[in-house]
Coordinates of N, CA and C in Angstrom, one line a residue:
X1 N 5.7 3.9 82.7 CA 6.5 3.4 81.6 C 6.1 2.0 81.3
X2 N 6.0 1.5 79.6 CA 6.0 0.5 79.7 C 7.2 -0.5 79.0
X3 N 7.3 -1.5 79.9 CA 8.6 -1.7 79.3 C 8.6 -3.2 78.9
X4 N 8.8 -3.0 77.4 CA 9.2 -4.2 76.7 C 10.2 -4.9 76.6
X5 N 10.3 -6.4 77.0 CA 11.3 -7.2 77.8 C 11.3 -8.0 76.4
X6 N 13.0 -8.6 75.5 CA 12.9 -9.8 74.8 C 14.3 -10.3 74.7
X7 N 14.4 -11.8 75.0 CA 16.1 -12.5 74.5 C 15.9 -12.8 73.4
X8 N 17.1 -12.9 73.1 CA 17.9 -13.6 71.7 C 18.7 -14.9 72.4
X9 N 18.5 -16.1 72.0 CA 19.8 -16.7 72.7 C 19.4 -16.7 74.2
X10 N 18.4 -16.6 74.5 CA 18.4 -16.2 76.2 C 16.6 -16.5 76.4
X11 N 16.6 -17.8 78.0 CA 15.6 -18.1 78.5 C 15.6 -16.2 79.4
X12 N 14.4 -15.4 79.5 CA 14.5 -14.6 80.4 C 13.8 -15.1 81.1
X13 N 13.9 -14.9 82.6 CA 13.9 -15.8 83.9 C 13.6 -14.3 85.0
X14 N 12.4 -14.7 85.6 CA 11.7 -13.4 86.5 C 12.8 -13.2 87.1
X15 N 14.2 -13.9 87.7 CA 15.0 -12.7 88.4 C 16.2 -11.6 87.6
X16 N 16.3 -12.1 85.7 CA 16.0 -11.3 85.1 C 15.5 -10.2 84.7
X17 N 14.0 -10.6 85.1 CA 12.9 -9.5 84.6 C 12.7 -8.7 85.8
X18 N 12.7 -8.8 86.9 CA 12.8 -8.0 87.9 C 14.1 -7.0 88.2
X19 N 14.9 -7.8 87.5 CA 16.3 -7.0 87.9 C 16.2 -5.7 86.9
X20 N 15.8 -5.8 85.1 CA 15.6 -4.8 84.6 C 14.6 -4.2 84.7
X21 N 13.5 -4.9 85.4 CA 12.5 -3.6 86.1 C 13.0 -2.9 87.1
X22 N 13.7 -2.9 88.1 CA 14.2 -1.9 89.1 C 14.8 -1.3 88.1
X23 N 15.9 -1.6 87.5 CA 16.9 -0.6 87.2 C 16.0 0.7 86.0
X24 N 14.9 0.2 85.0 CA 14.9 0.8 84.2 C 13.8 1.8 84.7
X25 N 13.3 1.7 85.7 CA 11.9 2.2 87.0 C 12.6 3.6 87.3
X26 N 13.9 3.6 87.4 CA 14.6 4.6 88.2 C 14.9 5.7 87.0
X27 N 14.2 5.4 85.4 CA 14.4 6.7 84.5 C 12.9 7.3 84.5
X28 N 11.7 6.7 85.3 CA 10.3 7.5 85.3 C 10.7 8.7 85.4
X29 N 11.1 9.3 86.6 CA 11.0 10.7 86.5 C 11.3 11.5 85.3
X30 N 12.2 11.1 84.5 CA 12.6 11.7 83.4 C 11.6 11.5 82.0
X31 N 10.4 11.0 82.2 CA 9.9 10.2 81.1 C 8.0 10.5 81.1
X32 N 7.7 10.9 80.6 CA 5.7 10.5 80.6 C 5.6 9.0 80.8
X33 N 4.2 8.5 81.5 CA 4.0 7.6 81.9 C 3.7 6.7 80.8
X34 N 3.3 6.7 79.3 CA 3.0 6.1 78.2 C 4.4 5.7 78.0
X35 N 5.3 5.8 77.9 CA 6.9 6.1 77.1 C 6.8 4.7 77.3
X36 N 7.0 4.3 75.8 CA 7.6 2.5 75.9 C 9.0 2.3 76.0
X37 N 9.8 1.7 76.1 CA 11.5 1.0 76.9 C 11.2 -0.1 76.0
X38 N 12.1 -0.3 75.1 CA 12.6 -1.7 74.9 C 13.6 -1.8 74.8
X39 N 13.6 -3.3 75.9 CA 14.8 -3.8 77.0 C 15.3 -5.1 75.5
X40 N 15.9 -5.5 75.1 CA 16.7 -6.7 74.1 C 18.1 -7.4 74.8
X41 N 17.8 -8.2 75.5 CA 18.9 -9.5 75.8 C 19.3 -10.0 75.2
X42 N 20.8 -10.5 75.0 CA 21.5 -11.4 73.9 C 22.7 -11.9 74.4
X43 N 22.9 -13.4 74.0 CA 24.1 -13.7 74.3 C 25.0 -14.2 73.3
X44 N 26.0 -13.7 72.9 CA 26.8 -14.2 72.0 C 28.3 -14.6 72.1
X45 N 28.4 -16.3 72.1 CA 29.8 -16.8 72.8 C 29.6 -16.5 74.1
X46 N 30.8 -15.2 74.5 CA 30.6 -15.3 76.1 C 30.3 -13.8 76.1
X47 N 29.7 -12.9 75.4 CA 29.0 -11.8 75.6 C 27.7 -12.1 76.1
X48 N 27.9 -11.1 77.4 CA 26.1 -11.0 77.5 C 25.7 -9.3 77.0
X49 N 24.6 -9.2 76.4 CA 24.4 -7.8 75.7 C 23.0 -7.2 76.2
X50 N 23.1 -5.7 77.3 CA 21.7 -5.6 77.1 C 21.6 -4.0 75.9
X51 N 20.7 -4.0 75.6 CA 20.0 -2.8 74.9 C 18.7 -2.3 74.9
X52 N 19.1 -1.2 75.3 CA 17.7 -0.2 75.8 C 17.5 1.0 74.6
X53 N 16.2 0.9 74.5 CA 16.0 1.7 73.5 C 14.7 3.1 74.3
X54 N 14.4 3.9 73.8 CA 13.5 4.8 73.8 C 13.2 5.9 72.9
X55 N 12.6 5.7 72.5 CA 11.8 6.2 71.4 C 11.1 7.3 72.3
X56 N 11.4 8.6 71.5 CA 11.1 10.2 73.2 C 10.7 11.4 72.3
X57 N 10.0 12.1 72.1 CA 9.7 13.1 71.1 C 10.4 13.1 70.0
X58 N 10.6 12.2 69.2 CA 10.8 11.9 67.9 C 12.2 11.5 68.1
X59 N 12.5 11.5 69.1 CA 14.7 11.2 69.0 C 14.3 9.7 69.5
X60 N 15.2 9.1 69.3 CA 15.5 7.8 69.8 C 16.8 7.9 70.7
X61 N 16.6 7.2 72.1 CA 17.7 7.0 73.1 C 17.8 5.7 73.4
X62 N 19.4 5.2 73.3 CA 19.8 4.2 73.0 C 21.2 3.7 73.8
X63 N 21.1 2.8 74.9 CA 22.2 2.8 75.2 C 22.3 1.0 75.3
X64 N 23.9 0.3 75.1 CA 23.9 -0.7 75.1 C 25.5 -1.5 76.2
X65 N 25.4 -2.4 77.0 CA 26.4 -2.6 77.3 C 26.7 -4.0 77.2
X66 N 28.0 -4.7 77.3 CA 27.8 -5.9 77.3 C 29.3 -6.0 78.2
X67 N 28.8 -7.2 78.8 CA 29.9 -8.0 79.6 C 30.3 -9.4 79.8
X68 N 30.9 -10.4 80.6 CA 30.6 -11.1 80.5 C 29.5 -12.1 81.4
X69 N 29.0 -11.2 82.1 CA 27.9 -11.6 83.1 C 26.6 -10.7 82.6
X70 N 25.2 -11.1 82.7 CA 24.4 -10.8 82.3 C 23.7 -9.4 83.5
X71 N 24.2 -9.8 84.3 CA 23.2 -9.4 85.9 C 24.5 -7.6 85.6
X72 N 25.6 -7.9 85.5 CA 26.6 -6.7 85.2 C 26.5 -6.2 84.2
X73 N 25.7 -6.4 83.2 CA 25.4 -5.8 81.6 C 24.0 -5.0 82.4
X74 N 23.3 -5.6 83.3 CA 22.1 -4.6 83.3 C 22.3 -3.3 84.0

């Protein structure tokens, strides 16, 4: 998988970027190895926002959470 990492509003910081590479590593099995993931970070006021996208034989899968900790949004 490859997975595209970007903030809005947000320095992303390798423990960050490692944090959403373990977590989004754990959907391979479900996925071909080409499958791109884009990961979008955002902070707004005191939301932190992540959203994951995947684009999968023509459907798009999309989930987004937000909290007020960034590390608990991933």
């Amino acid at each position: 998988m490859k997975i595209i990492l970007s903030g809005k509003n947000l320095e992303i910081t390798n423990a960050l970027r490692e944090q959403v590479n373990k977590k989004v590593k754990k959907l391979e099995r479900y996925f071909n190895g080409d499958t791109e993931v884009q990961v979008t970070m955002s902070v707004e006021n005191y939301r932190h926002i992540v959203e994951v996208t995947i684009p999968f034989n023509g459907v798009v899968i999309r989930a987004e959470e937000s909290t007020d900790d960034m590390y608990t949004s991933i």
